[in-house]
Coordinates of N, CA, C and O in Angstrom, one line a residue:
M221 N -10.6 -19.8 3.8 CA -11.6 -20.9 3.7 C -11.1 -22.2 4.4 O -9.9 -22.5 4.2
T222 N -11.9 -22.8 5.1 CA -11.6 -24.1 5.8 C -12.6 -25.1 5.5 O -13.8 -24.8 5.5
S223 N -12.1 -26.3 5.2 CA -13.1 -27.4 5.1 C -12.5 -28.6 5.8 O -11.3 -28.8 5.9
V224 N -13.4 -29.4 6.4 CA -13.0 -30.6 7.2 C -13.6 -31.8 6.6 O -14.8 -31.9 6.3
D225 N -12.7 -32.8 6.3 CA -13.1 -34.1 5.7 C -12.5 -35.2 6.6 O -11.4 -35.5 6.4
G226 N -13.3 -35.7 7.5 CA -12.8 -36.8 8.3 C -11.8 -36.3 9.3 O -12.0 -35.5 10.1
K227 N -10.6 -36.9 9.1 CA -9.5 -36.5 10.0 C -8.6 -35.4 9.4 O -7.5 -35.2 10.0
Q228 N -9.0 -34.8 8.3 CA -8.1 -33.7 7.8 C -8.9 -32.5 7.6 O -10.0 -32.5 7.1
A229 N -8.3 -31.4 7.9 CA -8.8 -30.0 7.7 C -7.9 -29.4 6.6 O -6.7 -29.5 6.7
A230 N -8.6 -28.7 5.7 CA -7.9 -28.0 4.6 C -8.2 -26.5 4.8 O -9.3 -26.1 4.9
V231 N -7.1 -25.7 4.9 CA -7.3 -24.3 5.0 C -6.6 -23.6 3.8 O -5.5 -23.9 3.5
S232 N -7.4 -22.7 3.2 CA -6.8 -21.9 2.0 C -6.6 -20.5 2.5 O -7.6 -19.8 2.8
L233 N -5.4 -20.0 2.5 CA -5.1 -18.6 2.8 C -4.9 -17.9 1.5 O -4.4 -18.4 0.6
S234 N -5.4 -16.6 1.5 CA -5.2 -15.8 0.3 C -5.0 -14.3 0.8 O -5.3 -14.0 1.9
G235 N -4.4 -13.6 -0.1 CA -4.1 -12.2 0.2 C -2.8 -12.0 0.9 O -1.9 -12.7 0.6
E236 N -2.9 -11.2 2.0 CA -1.7 -10.9 2.7 C -1.8 -11.5 4.2 O -2.9 -11.3 4.8
C237 N -0.8 -12.1 4.6 CA -0.8 -12.6 6.0 C 0.3 -11.8 6.7 O 1.5 -12.2 6.7
D238 N -0.1 -10.7 7.3 CA 0.8 -9.8 8.0 C 0.3 -9.4 9.3 O -0.7 -10.0 9.8
L239 N 0.9 -8.4 9.9 CA 0.4 -7.9 11.2 C -1.0 -7.6 11.3 O -1.7 -8.0 12.3
A240 N -1.6 -7.0 10.3 CA -3.0 -6.6 10.2 C -3.9 -7.8 10.2 O -5.0 -7.7 10.7
A241 N -3.4 -8.9 9.7 CA -4.3 -10.1 9.6 C -3.9 -11.2 10.5 O -4.4 -12.3 10.5
R242 N -2.9 -10.9 11.4 CA -2.3 -12.0 12.3 C -3.4 -12.6 13.1 O -3.4 -13.9 13.2
E243 N -4.2 -11.9 13.8 CA -5.2 -12.5 14.7 C -6.2 -13.3 14.0 O -6.5 -14.5 14.4
E244 N -6.7 -12.9 12.8 CA -7.6 -13.7 12.0 C -7.0 -14.9 11.5 O -7.5 -16.0 11.6
C245 N -5.7 -14.8 11.0 CA -5.0 -15.9 10.5 C -4.8 -17.0 11.6 O -5.0 -18.2 11.4
T246 N -4.3 -16.5 12.7 CA -4.1 -17.4 13.9 C -5.4 -18.1 14.3 O -5.4 -19.3 14.5
A247 N -6.5 -17.4 14.3 CA -7.8 -18.0 14.8 C -8.2 -19.0 13.8 O -8.7 -20.1 14.2
V248 N -8.1 -18.8 12.5 CA -8.5 -19.7 11.5 C -7.7 -21.0 11.6 O -8.2 -22.1 11.5
L249 N -6.4 -20.8 11.7 CA -5.5 -22.0 11.8 C -5.7 -22.8 13.1 O -5.8 -24.0 13.0
M250 N -5.9 -22.1 14.2 CA -6.2 -22.8 15.4 C -7.5 -23.6 15.4 O -7.7 -24.7 15.9
A251 N -8.5 -23.0 14.7 CA -9.8 -23.6 14.6 C -9.7 -24.9 13.8 O -10.3 -25.9 14.1
A252 N -8.8 -24.9 12.8 CA -8.6 -26.1 12.0 C -7.9 -27.1 12.8 O -8.2 -28.3 12.7
V253 N -6.9 -26.7 13.6 CA -6.2 -27.7 14.5 C -7.1 -28.3 15.5 O -7.1 -29.5 15.7
D254 N -8.1 -27.5 16.0 CA -9.1 -28.1 16.9 C -10.1 -29.0 16.2 O -10.6 -29.9 16.8
A255 N -10.3 -28.8 14.9 CA -11.3 -29.6 14.1 C -10.8 -30.9 13.7 O -11.6 -31.9 13.5
A256 N -9.5 -31.1 13.4 CA -8.9 -32.3 12.8 C -7.5 -32.5 13.2 O -6.7 -31.5 13.3
P257 N -7.0 -33.7 13.3 CA -5.6 -34.0 13.6 C -4.6 -33.6 12.5 O -3.5 -33.3 12.8
Q258 N -5.1 -33.7 11.3 CA -4.2 -33.4 10.1 C -4.7 -32.1 9.5 O -5.9 -32.0 9.1
V259 N -3.8 -31.1 9.4 CA -4.2 -29.8 8.8 C -3.3 -29.5 7.7 O -2.1 -29.6 7.8
V260 N -3.9 -29.2 6.5 CA -3.1 -28.9 5.3 C -3.5 -27.4 5.0 O -4.6 -27.1 4.8
V261 N -2.5 -26.5 5.0 CA -2.7 -25.1 4.7 C -2.2 -24.8 3.3 O -1.0 -25.0 3.0
D262 N -3.1 -24.5 2.4 CA -2.8 -24.1 1.0 C -2.5 -22.6 0.9 O -3.3 -21.8 1.2
L263 N -1.2 -22.4 0.6 CA -0.7 -21.0 0.5 C -0.7 -20.5 -0.9 O -0.2 -19.4 -1.2
G264 N -1.3 -21.2 -1.9 CA -1.3 -20.8 -3.3 C -1.9 -19.4 -3.5 O -1.5 -18.7 -4.5
G265 N -2.9 -19.0 -2.7 CA -3.5 -17.7 -2.9 C -2.9 -16.6 -2.1 O -3.3 -15.4 -2.1
L266 N -1.8 -16.9 -1.3 CA -1.2 -15.9 -0.5 C -0.2 -15.1 -1.3 O 0.7 -15.7 -2.0
T267 N -0.3 -13.8 -1.2 CA 0.6 -12.9 -2.0 C 1.7 -12.3 -1.1 O 2.7 -11.8 -1.6
F268 N 1.5 -12.3 0.2 CA 2.5 -11.7 1.1 C 2.5 -12.4 2.4 O 1.4 -12.8 2.9
L269 N 3.7 -12.6 3.0 CA 3.8 -13.3 4.3 C 5.0 -12.6 5.0 O 6.1 -12.5 4.4
D270 N 4.7 -12.1 6.2 CA 5.8 -11.5 7.0 C 5.9 -12.4 8.3 O 5.4 -13.4 8.4
S271 N 6.7 -11.8 9.2 CA 7.0 -12.6 10.4 C 5.7 -12.9 11.3 O 5.7 -13.9 12.0
S272 N 4.7 -12.0 11.2 CA 3.5 -12.2 11.9 C 2.8 -13.5 11.3 O 2.2 -14.3 12.1
G273 N 2.8 -13.6 10.0 CA 2.2 -14.8 9.4 C 3.0 -16.1 9.7 O 2.4 -17.1 9.9
V274 N 4.3 -15.9 9.7 CA 5.2 -17.1 10.0 C 4.8 -17.5 11.5 O 4.7 -18.7 11.8
H275 N 4.7 -16.5 12.4 CA 4.4 -16.8 13.8 C 3.0 -17.6 13.9 O 2.9 -18.5 14.6
A276 N 2.0 -17.1 13.1 CA 0.7 -17.8 13.1 C 0.9 -19.3 12.7 O 0.3 -20.2 13.3
L277 N 1.6 -19.5 11.6 CA 1.8 -20.9 11.1 C 2.5 -21.7 12.2 O 2.2 -22.9 12.4
V278 N 3.6 -21.2 12.8 CA 4.4 -21.9 13.8 C 3.5 -22.2 15.0 O 3.6 -23.3 15.6
T279 N 2.8 -21.2 15.4 CA 1.9 -21.4 16.6 C 0.9 -22.6 16.4 O 0.7 -23.4 17.2
A280 N 0.3 -22.6 15.2 CA -0.7 -23.6 14.9 C 0.0 -25.0 14.7 O -0.5 -26.0 15.1
Y281 N 1.2 -24.9 14.1 CA 2.0 -26.2 14.0 C 2.3 -26.8 15.4 O 2.1 -28.0 15.6
R282 N 2.8 -26.0 16.3 CA 3.1 -26.4 17.6 C 1.8 -27.0 18.3 O 1.9 -28.0 19.0
A283 N 0.7 -26.3 18.2 CA -0.6 -26.8 18.8 C -1.0 -28.1 18.2 O -1.4 -29.0 18.9
A284 N -0.8 -28.3 16.9 CA -1.1 -29.6 16.2 C -0.2 -30.7 16.8 O -0.7 -31.8 17.1
I285 N 1.0 -30.4 16.9 CA 2.0 -31.4 17.4 C 1.7 -31.8 18.8 O 1.7 -33.0 19.2
E286 N 1.3 -30.8 19.7 CA 1.0 -31.1 21.1 C -0.2 -32.0 21.2 O -0.4 -32.7 22.2
R287 N -1.1 -31.9 20.2 CA -2.3 -32.7 20.2 C -2.1 -34.1 19.5 O -3.1 -34.8 19.3
G288 N -0.9 -34.3 19.1 CA -0.6 -35.6 18.4 C -0.9 -35.5 16.9 O -1.0 -36.6 16.2
G289 N -1.1 -34.3 16.4 CA -1.4 -34.2 14.9 C -0.3 -33.6 14.1 O 0.9 -33.7 14.5
Q290 N -0.6 -33.0 13.0 CA 0.4 -32.5 12.1 C -0.3 -31.3 11.3 O -1.4 -31.4 11.0
L291 N 0.5 -30.3 11.1 CA 0.1 -29.2 10.2 C 1.2 -29.0 9.2 O 2.4 -29.0 9.5
S292 N 0.8 -28.9 7.9 CA 1.7 -28.8 6.8 C 1.2 -27.7 5.8 O 0.0 -27.4 5.8
V293 N 2.1 -27.2 5.0 CA 1.7 -26.2 4.0 C 2.0 -26.8 2.6 O 3.0 -27.5 2.5
V294 N 1.2 -26.3 1.7 CA 1.4 -26.7 0.3 C 1.2 -25.5 -0.6 O 0.6 -24.5 -0.2
N295 N 1.8 -25.6 -1.8 CA 1.6 -24.6 -2.8 C 2.1 -23.2 -2.5 O 1.6 -22.2 -3.0
A296 N 3.1 -23.1 -1.7 CA 3.8 -21.8 -1.4 C 4.6 -21.5 -2.7 O 5.3 -22.3 -3.3
G297 N 4.5 -20.2 -3.1 CA 5.2 -19.8 -4.3 C 5.8 -18.4 -4.1 O 5.4 -17.7 -3.2
G298 N 6.7 -18.0 -5.0 CA 7.2 -16.7 -5.0 C 7.8 -16.2 -3.7 O 8.5 -16.9 -3.0
M299 N 7.4 -15.0 -3.3 CA 7.9 -14.4 -2.1 C 7.5 -15.2 -0.8 O 8.3 -15.3 0.1
V300 N 6.4 -15.8 -0.8 CA 5.9 -16.6 0.3 C 6.8 -17.8 0.5 O 7.3 -18.0 1.6
A301 N 7.2 -18.5 -0.6 CA 8.1 -19.6 -0.5 C 9.5 -19.2 0.0 O 10.1 -19.8 0.8
H302 N 9.9 -18.0 -0.5 CA 11.2 -17.4 -0.1 C 11.2 -17.2 1.4 O 12.2 -17.5 2.1
V303 N 10.2 -16.5 1.9 CA 10.1 -16.2 3.4 C 10.2 -17.5 4.2 O 10.9 -17.6 5.2
L304 N 9.4 -18.5 3.8 CA 9.4 -19.8 4.5 C 10.8 -20.5 4.4 O 11.3 -21.0 5.4
D305 N 11.5 -20.3 3.3 CA 12.8 -20.9 3.1 C 13.8 -20.2 4.0 O 14.6 -20.9 4.7
I306 N 13.9 -18.9 4.0 CA 14.9 -18.2 4.7 C 14.7 -18.2 6.2 O 15.7 -18.1 6.9
T307 N 13.5 -18.5 6.6 CA 13.2 -18.6 8.1 C 13.4 -20.0 8.6 O 13.4 -20.3 9.8
G308 N 13.5 -21.0 7.6 CA 13.6 -22.4 8.0 C 12.3 -23.0 8.3 O 12.2 -24.2 8.6
V309 N 11.2 -22.3 8.2 CA 9.9 -22.8 8.5 C 9.4 -23.7 7.4 O 8.6 -24.6 7.6
G310 N 9.8 -23.4 6.2 CA 9.4 -24.2 5.0 C 9.6 -25.7 5.2 O 8.8 -26.5 5.0
G311 N 10.8 -26.0 5.7 CA 11.2 -27.4 5.9 C 10.4 -28.0 7.0 O 10.0 -29.2 7.0
L312 N 10.1 -27.2 8.1 CA 9.4 -27.7 9.2 C 7.9 -28.1 8.8 O 7.4 -29.0 9.4
L313 N 7.4 -27.3 7.9 CA 6.0 -27.4 7.6 C 5.7 -28.2 6.3 O 4.6 -28.2 5.7
Q314 N 6.7 -29.0 5.8 CA 6.5 -29.8 4.7 C 5.5 -31.0 5.0 O 5.5 -31.5 6.1
P315 N 4.7 -31.4 4.0 CA 3.8 -32.5 4.2 C 4.5 -33.8 4.7 O 5.6 -34.1 4.1
Q316 N 4.0 -34.5 5.6 CA 4.5 -35.7 6.1 C 3.5 -36.9 5.9 O 2.3 -36.6 6.1
D317 N 4.0 -38.0 5.6 CA 3.1 -39.2 5.6 C 1.8 -39.0 4.8 O 0.8 -39.4 5.2
G318 N 2.0 -38.4 3.6 CA 0.8 -38.3 2.7 C -0.1 -37.2 3.0 O -1.1 -37.0 2.4
A319 N 0.2 -36.3 4.0 CA -0.6 -35.1 4.3 C -0.6 -34.3 3.0 O 0.4 -34.1 2.4
G320 N -1.8 -33.8 2.7 CA -1.9 -33.0 1.5 C -2.3 -33.8 0.3 O -2.7 -33.3 -0.7
D321 N -2.2 -35.1 0.3 CA -2.7 -36.0 -0.7 C -4.2 -36.3 -0.4 O -4.5 -36.8 0.6
G322 N -5.0 -35.9 -1.3 CA -6.3 -36.2 -0.9 C -7.4 -36.0 -1.9 O -8.4 -36.2 -1.9

């Protein structure tokens, strides 16, 4: 689910973000990056994340940065938070300058 409010887009991911869902996940994230300069991705409903999901997040993050924006993640828990931490992506995608406050 994606919602846009002014300069911020909020994306809520749920279920599994793996190879089978990679294209859909990437498309949703890129649409949010195109819609607003600040993108906050809520991972609270995500139960599984593999390298394909990490790739989708990093791809969207890079696209946001190239456009002068920012993409961050919030509410990562359990295995999802662990994957973000061990890959180093968790630190990269932390909210900056109040992103996620809203």
